[in-house]
PDB file of C-alpha atoms in Angstrom:
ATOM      1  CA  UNK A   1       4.651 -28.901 -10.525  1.00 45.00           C
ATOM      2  CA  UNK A   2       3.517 -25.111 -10.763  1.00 52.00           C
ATOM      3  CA  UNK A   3       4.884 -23.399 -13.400  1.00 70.00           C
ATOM      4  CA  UNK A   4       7.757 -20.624 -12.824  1.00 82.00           C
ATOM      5  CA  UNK A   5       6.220 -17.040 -13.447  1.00 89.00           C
ATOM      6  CA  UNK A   6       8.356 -15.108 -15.914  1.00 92.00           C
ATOM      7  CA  UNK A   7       9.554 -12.102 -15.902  1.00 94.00           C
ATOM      8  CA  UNK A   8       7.718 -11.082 -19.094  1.00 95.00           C
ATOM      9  CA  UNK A   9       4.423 -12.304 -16.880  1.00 95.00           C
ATOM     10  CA  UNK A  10       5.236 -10.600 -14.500  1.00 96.00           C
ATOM     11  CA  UNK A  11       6.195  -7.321 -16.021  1.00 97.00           C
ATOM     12  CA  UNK A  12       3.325  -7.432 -17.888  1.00 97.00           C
ATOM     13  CA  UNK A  13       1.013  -8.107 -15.639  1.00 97.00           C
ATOM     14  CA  UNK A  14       2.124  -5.082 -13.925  1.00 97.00           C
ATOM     15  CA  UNK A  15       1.934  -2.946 -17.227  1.00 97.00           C
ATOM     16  CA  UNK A  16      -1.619  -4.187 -17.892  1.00 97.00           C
ATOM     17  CA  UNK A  17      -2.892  -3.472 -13.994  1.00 96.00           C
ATOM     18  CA  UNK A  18      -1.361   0.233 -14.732  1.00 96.00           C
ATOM     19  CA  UNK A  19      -2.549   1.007 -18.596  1.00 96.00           C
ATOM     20  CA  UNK A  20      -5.990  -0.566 -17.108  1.00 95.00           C
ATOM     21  CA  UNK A  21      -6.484   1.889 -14.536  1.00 94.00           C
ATOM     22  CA  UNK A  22      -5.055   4.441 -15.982  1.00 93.00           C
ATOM     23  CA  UNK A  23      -7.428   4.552 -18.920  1.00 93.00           C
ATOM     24  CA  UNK A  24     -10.410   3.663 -16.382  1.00 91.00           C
ATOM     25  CA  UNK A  25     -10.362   7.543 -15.070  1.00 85.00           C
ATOM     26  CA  UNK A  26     -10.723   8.556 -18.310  1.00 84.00           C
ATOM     27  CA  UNK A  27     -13.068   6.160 -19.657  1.00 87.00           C
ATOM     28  CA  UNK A  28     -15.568   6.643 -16.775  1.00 86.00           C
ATOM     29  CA  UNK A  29     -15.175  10.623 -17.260  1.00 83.00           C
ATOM     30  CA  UNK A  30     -16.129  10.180 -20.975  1.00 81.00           C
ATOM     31  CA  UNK A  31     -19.131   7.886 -20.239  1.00 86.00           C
ATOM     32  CA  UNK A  32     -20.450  10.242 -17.527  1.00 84.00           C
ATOM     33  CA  UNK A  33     -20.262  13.107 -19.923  1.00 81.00           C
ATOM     34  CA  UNK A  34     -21.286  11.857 -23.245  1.00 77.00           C
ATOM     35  CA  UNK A  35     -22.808   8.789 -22.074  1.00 81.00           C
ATOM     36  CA  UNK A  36     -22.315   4.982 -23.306  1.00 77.00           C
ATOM     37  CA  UNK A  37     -23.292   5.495 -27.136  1.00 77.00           C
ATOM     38  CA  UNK A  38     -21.675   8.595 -27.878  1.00 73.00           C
ATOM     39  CA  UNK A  39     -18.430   7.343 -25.809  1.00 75.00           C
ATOM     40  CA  UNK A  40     -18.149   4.156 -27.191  1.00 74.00           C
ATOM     41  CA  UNK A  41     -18.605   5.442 -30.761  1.00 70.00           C
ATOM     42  CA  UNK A  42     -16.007   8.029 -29.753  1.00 71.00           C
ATOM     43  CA  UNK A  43     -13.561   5.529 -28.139  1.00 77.00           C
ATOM     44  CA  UNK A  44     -14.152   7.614 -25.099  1.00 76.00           C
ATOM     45  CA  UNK A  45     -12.135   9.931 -25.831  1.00 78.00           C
ATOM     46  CA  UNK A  46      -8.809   8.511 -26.203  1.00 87.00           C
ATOM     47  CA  UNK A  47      -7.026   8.105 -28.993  1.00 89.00           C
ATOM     48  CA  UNK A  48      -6.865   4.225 -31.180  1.00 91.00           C
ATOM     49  CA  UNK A  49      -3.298   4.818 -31.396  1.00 94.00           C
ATOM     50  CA  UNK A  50      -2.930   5.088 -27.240  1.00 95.00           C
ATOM     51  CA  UNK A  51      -5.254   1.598 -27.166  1.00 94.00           C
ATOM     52  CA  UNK A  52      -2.982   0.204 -29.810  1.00 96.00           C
ATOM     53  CA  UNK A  53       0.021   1.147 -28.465  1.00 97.00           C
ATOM     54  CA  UNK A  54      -0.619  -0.027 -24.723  1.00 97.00           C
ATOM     55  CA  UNK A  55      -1.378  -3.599 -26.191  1.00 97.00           C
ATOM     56  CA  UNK A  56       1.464  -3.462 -28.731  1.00 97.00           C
ATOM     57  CA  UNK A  57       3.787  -2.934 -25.700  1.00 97.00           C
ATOM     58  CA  UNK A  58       2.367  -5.265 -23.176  1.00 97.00           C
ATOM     59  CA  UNK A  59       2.518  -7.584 -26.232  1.00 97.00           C
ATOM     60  CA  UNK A  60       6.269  -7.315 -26.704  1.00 97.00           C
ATOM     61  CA  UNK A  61       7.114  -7.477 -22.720  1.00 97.00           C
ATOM     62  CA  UNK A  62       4.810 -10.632 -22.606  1.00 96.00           C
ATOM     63  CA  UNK A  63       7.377 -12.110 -25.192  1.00 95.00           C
ATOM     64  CA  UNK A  64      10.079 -12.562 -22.531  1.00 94.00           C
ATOM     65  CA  UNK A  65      10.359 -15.835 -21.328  1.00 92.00           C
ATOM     66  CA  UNK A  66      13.358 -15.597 -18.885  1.00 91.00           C
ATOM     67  CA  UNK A  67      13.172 -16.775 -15.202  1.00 89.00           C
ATOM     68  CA  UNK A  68      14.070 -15.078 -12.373  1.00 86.00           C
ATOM     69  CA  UNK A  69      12.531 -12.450 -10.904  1.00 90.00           C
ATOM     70  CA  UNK A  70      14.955 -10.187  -8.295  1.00 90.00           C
ATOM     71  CA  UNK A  71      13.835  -9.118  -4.686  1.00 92.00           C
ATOM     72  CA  UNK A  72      14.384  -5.701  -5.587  1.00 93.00           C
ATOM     73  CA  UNK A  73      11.995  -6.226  -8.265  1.00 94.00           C
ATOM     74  CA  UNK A  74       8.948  -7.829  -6.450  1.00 94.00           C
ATOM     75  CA  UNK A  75       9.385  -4.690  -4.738  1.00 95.00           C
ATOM     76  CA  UNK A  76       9.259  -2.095  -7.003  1.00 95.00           C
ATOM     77  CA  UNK A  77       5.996  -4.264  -8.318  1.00 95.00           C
ATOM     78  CA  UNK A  78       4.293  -4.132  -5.032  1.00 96.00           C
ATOM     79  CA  UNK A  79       4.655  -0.127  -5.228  1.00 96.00           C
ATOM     80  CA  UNK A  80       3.275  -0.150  -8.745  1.00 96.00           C
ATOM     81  CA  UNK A  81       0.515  -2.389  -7.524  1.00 95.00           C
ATOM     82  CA  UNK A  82      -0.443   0.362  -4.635  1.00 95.00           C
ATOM     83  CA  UNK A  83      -0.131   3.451  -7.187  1.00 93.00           C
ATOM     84  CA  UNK A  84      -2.220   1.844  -9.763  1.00 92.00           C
ATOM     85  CA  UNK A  85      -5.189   0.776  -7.928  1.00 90.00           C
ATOM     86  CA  UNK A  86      -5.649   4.187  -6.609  1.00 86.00           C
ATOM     87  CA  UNK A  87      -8.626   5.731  -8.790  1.00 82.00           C
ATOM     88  CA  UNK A  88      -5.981   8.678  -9.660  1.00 84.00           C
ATOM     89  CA  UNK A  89      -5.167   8.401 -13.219  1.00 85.00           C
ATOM     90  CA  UNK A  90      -2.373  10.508 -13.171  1.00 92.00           C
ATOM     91  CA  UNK A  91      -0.617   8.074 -10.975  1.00 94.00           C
ATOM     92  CA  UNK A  92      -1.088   4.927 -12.769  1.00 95.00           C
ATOM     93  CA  UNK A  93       0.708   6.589 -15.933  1.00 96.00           C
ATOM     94  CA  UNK A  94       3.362   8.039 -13.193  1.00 96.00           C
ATOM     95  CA  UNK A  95       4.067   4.285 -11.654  1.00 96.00           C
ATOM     96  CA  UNK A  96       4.249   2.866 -16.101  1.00 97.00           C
ATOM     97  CA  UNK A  97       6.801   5.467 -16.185  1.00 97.00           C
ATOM     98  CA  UNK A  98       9.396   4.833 -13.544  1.00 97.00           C
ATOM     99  CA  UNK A  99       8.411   1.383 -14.382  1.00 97.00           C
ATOM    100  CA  UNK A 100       9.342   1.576 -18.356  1.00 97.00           C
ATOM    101  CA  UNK A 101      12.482   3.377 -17.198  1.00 97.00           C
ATOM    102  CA  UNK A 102      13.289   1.331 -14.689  1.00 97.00           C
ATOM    103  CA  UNK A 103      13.150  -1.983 -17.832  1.00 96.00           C
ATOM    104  CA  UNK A 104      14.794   0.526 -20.396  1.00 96.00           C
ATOM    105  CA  UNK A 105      18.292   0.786 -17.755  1.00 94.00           C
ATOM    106  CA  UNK A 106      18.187  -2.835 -16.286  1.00 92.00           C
ATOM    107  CA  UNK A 107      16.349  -5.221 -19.137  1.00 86.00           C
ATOM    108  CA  UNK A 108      18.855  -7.837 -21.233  1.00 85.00           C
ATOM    109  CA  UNK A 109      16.378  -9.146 -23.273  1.00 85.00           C
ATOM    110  CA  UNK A 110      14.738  -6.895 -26.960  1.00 91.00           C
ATOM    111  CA  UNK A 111      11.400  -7.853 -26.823  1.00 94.00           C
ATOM    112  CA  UNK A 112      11.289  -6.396 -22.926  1.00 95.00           C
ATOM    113  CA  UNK A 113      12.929  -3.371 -23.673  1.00 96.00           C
ATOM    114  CA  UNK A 114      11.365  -2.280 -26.951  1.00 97.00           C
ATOM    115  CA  UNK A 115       8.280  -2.864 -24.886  1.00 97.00           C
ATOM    116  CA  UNK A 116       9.011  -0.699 -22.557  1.00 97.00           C
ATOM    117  CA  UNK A 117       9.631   2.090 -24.916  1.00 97.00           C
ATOM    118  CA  UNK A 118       6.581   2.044 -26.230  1.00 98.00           C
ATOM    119  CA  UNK A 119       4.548   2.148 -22.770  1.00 98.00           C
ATOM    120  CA  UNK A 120       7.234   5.126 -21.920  1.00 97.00           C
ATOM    121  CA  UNK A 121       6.191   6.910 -25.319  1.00 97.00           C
ATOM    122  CA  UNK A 122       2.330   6.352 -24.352  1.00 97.00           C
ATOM    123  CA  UNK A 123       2.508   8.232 -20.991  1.00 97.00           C
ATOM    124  CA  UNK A 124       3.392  11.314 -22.811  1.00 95.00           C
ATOM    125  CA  UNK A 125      -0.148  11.524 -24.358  1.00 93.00           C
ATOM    126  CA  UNK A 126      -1.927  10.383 -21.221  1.00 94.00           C
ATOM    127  CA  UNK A 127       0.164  12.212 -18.486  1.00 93.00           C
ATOM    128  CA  UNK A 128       3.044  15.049 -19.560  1.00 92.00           C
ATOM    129  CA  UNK A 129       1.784  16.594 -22.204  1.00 90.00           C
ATOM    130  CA  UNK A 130      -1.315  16.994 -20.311  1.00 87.00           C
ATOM    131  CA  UNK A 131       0.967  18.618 -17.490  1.00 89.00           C
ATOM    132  CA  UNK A 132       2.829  20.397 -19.749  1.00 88.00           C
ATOM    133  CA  UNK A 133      -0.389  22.429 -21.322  1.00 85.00           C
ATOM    134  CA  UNK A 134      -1.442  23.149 -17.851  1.00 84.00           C
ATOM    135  CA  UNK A 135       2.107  25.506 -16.936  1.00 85.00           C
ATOM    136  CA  UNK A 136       2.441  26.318 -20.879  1.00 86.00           C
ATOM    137  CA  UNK A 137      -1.150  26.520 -21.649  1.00 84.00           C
ATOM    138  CA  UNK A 138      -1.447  30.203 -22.746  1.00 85.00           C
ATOM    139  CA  UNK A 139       2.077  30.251 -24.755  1.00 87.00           C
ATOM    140  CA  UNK A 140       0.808  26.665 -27.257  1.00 87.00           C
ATOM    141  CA  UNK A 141      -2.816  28.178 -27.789  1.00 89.00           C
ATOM    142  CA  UNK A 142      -1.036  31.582 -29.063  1.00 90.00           C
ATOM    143  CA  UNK A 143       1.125  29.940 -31.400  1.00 90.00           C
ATOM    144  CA  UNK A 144      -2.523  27.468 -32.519  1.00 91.00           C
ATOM    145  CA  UNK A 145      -3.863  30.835 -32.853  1.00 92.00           C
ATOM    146  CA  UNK A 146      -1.184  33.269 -34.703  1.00 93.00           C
ATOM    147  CA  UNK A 147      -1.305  30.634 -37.328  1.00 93.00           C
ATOM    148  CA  UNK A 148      -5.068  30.578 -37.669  1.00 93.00           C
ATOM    149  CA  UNK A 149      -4.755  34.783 -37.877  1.00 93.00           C
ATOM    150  CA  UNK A 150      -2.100  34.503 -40.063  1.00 94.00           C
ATOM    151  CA  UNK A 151      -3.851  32.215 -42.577  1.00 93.00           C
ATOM    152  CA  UNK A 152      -7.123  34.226 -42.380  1.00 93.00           C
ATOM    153  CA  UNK A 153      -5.443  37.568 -42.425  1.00 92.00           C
ATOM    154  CA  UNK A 154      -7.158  38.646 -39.304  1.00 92.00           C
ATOM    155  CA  UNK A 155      -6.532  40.446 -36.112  1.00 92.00           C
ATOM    156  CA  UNK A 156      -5.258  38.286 -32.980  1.00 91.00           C
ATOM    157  CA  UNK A 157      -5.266  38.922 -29.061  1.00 89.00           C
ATOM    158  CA  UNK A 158      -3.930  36.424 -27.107  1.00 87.00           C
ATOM    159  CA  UNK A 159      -5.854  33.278 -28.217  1.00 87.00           C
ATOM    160  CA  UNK A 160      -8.705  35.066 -29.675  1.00 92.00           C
ATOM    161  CA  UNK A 161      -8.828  35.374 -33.370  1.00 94.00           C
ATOM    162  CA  UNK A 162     -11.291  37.628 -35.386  1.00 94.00           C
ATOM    163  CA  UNK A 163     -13.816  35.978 -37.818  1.00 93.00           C
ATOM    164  CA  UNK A 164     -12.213  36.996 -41.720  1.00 93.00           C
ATOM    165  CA  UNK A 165     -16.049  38.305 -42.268  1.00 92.00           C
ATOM    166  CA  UNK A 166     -16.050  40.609 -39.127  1.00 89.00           C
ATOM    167  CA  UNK A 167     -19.074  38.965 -37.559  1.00 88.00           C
ATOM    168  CA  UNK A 168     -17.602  37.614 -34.389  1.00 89.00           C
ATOM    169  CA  UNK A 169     -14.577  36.154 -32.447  1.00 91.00           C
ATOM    170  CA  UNK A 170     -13.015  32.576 -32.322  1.00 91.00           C
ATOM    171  CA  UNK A 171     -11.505  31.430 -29.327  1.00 90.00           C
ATOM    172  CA  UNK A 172      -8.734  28.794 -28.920  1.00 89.00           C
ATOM    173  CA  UNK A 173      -9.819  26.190 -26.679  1.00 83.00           C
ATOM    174  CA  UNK A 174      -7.227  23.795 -25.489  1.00 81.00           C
ATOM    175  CA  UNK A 175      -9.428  20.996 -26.825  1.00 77.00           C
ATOM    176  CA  UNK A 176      -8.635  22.429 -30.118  1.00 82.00           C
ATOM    177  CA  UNK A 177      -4.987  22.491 -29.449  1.00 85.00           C
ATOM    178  CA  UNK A 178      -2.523  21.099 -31.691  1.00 85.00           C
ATOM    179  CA  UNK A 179       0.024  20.037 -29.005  1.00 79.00           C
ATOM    180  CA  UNK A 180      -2.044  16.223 -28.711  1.00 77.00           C
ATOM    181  CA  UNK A 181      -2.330  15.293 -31.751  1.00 85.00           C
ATOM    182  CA  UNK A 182       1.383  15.699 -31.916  1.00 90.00           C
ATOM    183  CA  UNK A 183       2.554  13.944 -28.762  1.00 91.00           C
ATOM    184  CA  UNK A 184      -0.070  10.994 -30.792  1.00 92.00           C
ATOM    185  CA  UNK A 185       2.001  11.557 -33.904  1.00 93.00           C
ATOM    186  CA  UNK A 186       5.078  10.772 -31.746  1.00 92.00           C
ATOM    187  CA  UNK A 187       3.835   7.648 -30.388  1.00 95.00           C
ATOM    188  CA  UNK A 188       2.458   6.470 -33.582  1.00 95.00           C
ATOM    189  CA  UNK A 189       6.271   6.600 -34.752  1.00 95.00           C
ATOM    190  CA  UNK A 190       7.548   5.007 -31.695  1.00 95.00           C
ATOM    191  CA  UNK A 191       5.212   2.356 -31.228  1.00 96.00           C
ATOM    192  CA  UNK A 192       5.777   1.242 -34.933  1.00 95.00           C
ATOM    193  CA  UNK A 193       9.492   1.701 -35.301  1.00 95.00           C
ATOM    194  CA  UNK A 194       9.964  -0.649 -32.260  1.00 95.00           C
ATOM    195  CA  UNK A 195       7.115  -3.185 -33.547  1.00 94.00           C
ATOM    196  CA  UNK A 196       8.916  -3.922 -36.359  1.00 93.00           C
ATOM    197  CA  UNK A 197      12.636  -3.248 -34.929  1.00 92.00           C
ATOM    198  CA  UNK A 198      13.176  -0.523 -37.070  1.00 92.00           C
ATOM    199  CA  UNK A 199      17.234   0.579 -37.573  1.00 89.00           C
ATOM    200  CA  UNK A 200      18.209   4.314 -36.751  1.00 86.00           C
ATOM    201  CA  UNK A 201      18.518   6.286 -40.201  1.00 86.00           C
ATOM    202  CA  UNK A 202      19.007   9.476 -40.275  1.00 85.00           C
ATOM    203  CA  UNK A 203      15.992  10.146 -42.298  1.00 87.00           C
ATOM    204  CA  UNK A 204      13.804   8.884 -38.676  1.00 90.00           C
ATOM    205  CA  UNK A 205      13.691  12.768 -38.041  1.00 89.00           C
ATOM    206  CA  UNK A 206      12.695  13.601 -41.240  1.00 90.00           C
ATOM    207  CA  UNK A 207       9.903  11.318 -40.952  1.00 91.00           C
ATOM    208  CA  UNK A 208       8.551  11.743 -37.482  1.00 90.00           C
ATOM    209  CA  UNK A 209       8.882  15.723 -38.399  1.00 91.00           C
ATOM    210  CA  UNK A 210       6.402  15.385 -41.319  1.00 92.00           C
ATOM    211  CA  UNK A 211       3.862  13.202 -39.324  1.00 91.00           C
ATOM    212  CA  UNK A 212       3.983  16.519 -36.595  1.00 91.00           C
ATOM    213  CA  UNK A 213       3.898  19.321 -39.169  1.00 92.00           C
ATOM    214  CA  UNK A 214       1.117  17.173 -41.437  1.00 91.00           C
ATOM    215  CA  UNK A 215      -0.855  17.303 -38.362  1.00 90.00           C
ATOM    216  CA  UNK A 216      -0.442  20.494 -37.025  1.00 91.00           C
ATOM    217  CA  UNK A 217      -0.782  22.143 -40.798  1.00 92.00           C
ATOM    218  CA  UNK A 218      -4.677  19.514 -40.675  1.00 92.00           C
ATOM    219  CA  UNK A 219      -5.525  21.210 -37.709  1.00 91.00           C
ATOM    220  CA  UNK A 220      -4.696  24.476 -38.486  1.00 93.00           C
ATOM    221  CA  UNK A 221      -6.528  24.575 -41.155  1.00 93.00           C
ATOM    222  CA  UNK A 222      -9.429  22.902 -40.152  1.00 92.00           C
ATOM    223  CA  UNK A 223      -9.626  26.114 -37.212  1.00 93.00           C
ATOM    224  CA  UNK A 224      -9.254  28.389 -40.038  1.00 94.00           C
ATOM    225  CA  UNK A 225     -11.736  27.499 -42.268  1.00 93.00           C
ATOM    226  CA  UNK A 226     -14.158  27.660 -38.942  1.00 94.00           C
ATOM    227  CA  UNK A 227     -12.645  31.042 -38.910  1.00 93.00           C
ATOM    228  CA  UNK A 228     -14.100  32.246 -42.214  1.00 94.00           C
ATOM    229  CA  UNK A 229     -17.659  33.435 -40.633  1.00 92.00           C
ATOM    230  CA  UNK A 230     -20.269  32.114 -38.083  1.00 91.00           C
ATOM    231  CA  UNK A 231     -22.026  29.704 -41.133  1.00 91.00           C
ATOM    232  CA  UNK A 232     -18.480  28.425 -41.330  1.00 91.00           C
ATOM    233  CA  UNK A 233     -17.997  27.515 -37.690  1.00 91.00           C
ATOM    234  CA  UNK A 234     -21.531  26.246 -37.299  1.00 88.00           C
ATOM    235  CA  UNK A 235     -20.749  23.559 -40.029  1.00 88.00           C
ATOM    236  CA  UNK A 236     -17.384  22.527 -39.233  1.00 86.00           C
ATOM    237  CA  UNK A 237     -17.409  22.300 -35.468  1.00 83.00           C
ATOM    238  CA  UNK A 238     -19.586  19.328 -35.158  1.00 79.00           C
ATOM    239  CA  UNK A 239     -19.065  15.752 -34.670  1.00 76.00           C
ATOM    240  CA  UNK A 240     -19.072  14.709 -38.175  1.00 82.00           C
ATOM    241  CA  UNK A 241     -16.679  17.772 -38.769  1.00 81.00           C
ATOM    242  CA  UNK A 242     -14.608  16.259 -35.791  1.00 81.00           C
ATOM    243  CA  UNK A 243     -14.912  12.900 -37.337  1.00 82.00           C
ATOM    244  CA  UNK A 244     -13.319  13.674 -40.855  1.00 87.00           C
ATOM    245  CA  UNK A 245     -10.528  15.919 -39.213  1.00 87.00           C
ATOM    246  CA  UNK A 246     -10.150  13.343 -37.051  1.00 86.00           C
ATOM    247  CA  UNK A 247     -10.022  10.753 -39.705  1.00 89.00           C
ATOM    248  CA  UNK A 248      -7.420  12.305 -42.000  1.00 92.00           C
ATOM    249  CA  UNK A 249      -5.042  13.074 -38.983  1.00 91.00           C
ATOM    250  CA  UNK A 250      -5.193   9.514 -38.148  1.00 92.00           C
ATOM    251  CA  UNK A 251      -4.378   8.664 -41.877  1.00 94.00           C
ATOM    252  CA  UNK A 252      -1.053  10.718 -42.803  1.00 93.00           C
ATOM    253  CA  UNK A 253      -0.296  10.193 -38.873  1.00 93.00           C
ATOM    254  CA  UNK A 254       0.199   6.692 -39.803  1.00 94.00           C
ATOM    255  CA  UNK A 255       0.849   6.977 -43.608  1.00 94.00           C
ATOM    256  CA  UNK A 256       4.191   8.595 -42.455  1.00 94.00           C
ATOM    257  CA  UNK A 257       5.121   6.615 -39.972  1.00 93.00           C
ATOM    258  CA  UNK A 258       4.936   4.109 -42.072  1.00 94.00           C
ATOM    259  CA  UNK A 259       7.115   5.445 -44.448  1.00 93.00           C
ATOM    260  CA  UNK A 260       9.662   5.788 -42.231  1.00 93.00           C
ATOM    261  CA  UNK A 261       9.731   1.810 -42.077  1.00 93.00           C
ATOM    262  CA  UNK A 262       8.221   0.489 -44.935  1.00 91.00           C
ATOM    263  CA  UNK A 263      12.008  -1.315 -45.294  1.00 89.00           C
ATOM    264  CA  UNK A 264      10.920  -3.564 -42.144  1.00 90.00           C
ATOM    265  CA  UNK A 265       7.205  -3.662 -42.901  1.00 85.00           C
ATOM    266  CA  UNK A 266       8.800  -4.800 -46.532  1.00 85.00           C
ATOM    267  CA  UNK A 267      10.537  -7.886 -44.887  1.00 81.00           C
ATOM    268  CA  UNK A 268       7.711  -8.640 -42.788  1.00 72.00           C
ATOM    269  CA  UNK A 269       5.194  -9.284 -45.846  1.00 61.00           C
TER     270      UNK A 269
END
């Protein structure tokens, strides 16, 4: 006798076919542009907490082992299935949202829901913040770029900022933004608080907070110091200049988060 397909299976069956093509786009887009070394080396582009946290949460839906799966339901599936295996990234993180919200107002069971909220929290990264920078775009790269004027006492126009020797102009890119690294920070928190079924304290915001500012403060500074002349931006803006930045982001990005719930993590050793 055939067994019964869950509804963990089946959820996260659905969550995989999205997270897979929705990372596809931008996996083929690195490759194409950096080719297979420097992409792989690079984790094409996208960030080890994103991979982490769309296994962590398929991980955790997988986990529920209740039967019955509603009509309503193999519906809503077959309209995932036909957004997701369009070769439009954008839509594959649109159908794991209405799907995570979708689990978060209906699901019974922890595991399914805490799942959920992490795939929810991993769309942000991959799909609004990314909309987001494109209406908002010229208002985050002037604040990324008052602070980098500020710190090198230096005139600033829009998001231009003047070398501190007088030898030339920076410009803001938006790959230089500090608005993804924080929407990364946020997930980082999210996907380990509900790992570990972290309790609400009112120190969570305190936490989170200090894994956004850390990393907005690393990157910051890291523009600034490319600021100082054109020797200065030569050396730092290269890829083992993007690899140590990138590096100690990661670190106090997760150092803080788990601080935050080192009381779990405590329990689970």
């Amino acid at each position: 006798m055939a067994k019964e397909l869950t509804r963990g299976e089946f959820f996260a069956g659905l969550f995989a076919l999205g997270c897979a093509s929705g990372l596809a786009s931008r996996l083929i887009q690195s490759i194409h542009r950096l080719g297979w070394v420097d992409a792989l080396l690079g984790t094409f582009e996208i960030s080890v907490i994103v991979w982490a946290s769309c296994a962590a949460g398929i991980s955790l839906v997988l986990q529920d082992k209740s039967i019955g799966i509603r009509s309503s339901e193999l519906v809503l599936g077959t309209a995932f299935v036909l957004l997701a295996v369009l070769p439009i990234g954008p839509l594959s993180w649109l159908a794991v949202t209405a799907l995570s919200l979708y689990i978060i107002g209906t699901a019974e069971v922890s595991s399914l829901r805490r799942g959920a909220v992490i795939l929810l929290a991993t769309t942000v990264p991959m799909l609004w913040s990314r909309l987001l920078f494109q209406f908002f775009a010229e208002a985050i790269l002037r604040i990324d770029a008052s602070l980098v004027g500020w710190l090198l006492g230096t005139r600033r126009t829009g998001d231009i900022v003047e070398f501190a020797d007088g030898s030339g102009v920076l410009v803001i890119l938006p790959a230089c933004s500090s608005l993804a690294n924080v929407s990364l920070a946020l997930l980082c928190w999210v996907t380990l608080s509900q790992l570990v079924s972290h309790k609400k304290s009112v120190y969570d915001l305190l936490w989170s907070l200090m894994a956004c500012f850390s990393i907005v403060a690393v990157n910051v500074t890291r523009i600034s110091v490319m600021g100082l002349s054109q020797w200065h931006y030569a050396t730092f803006h290269s890829s083992w200049g993007d690899a140590v930045a990138n590096t100690t982001i990661l670190s106090l990005m997760i150092g803080f988060c788990m601080l935050g719930v080192r009381r779990e993590l405590s329990q689970r050793i």
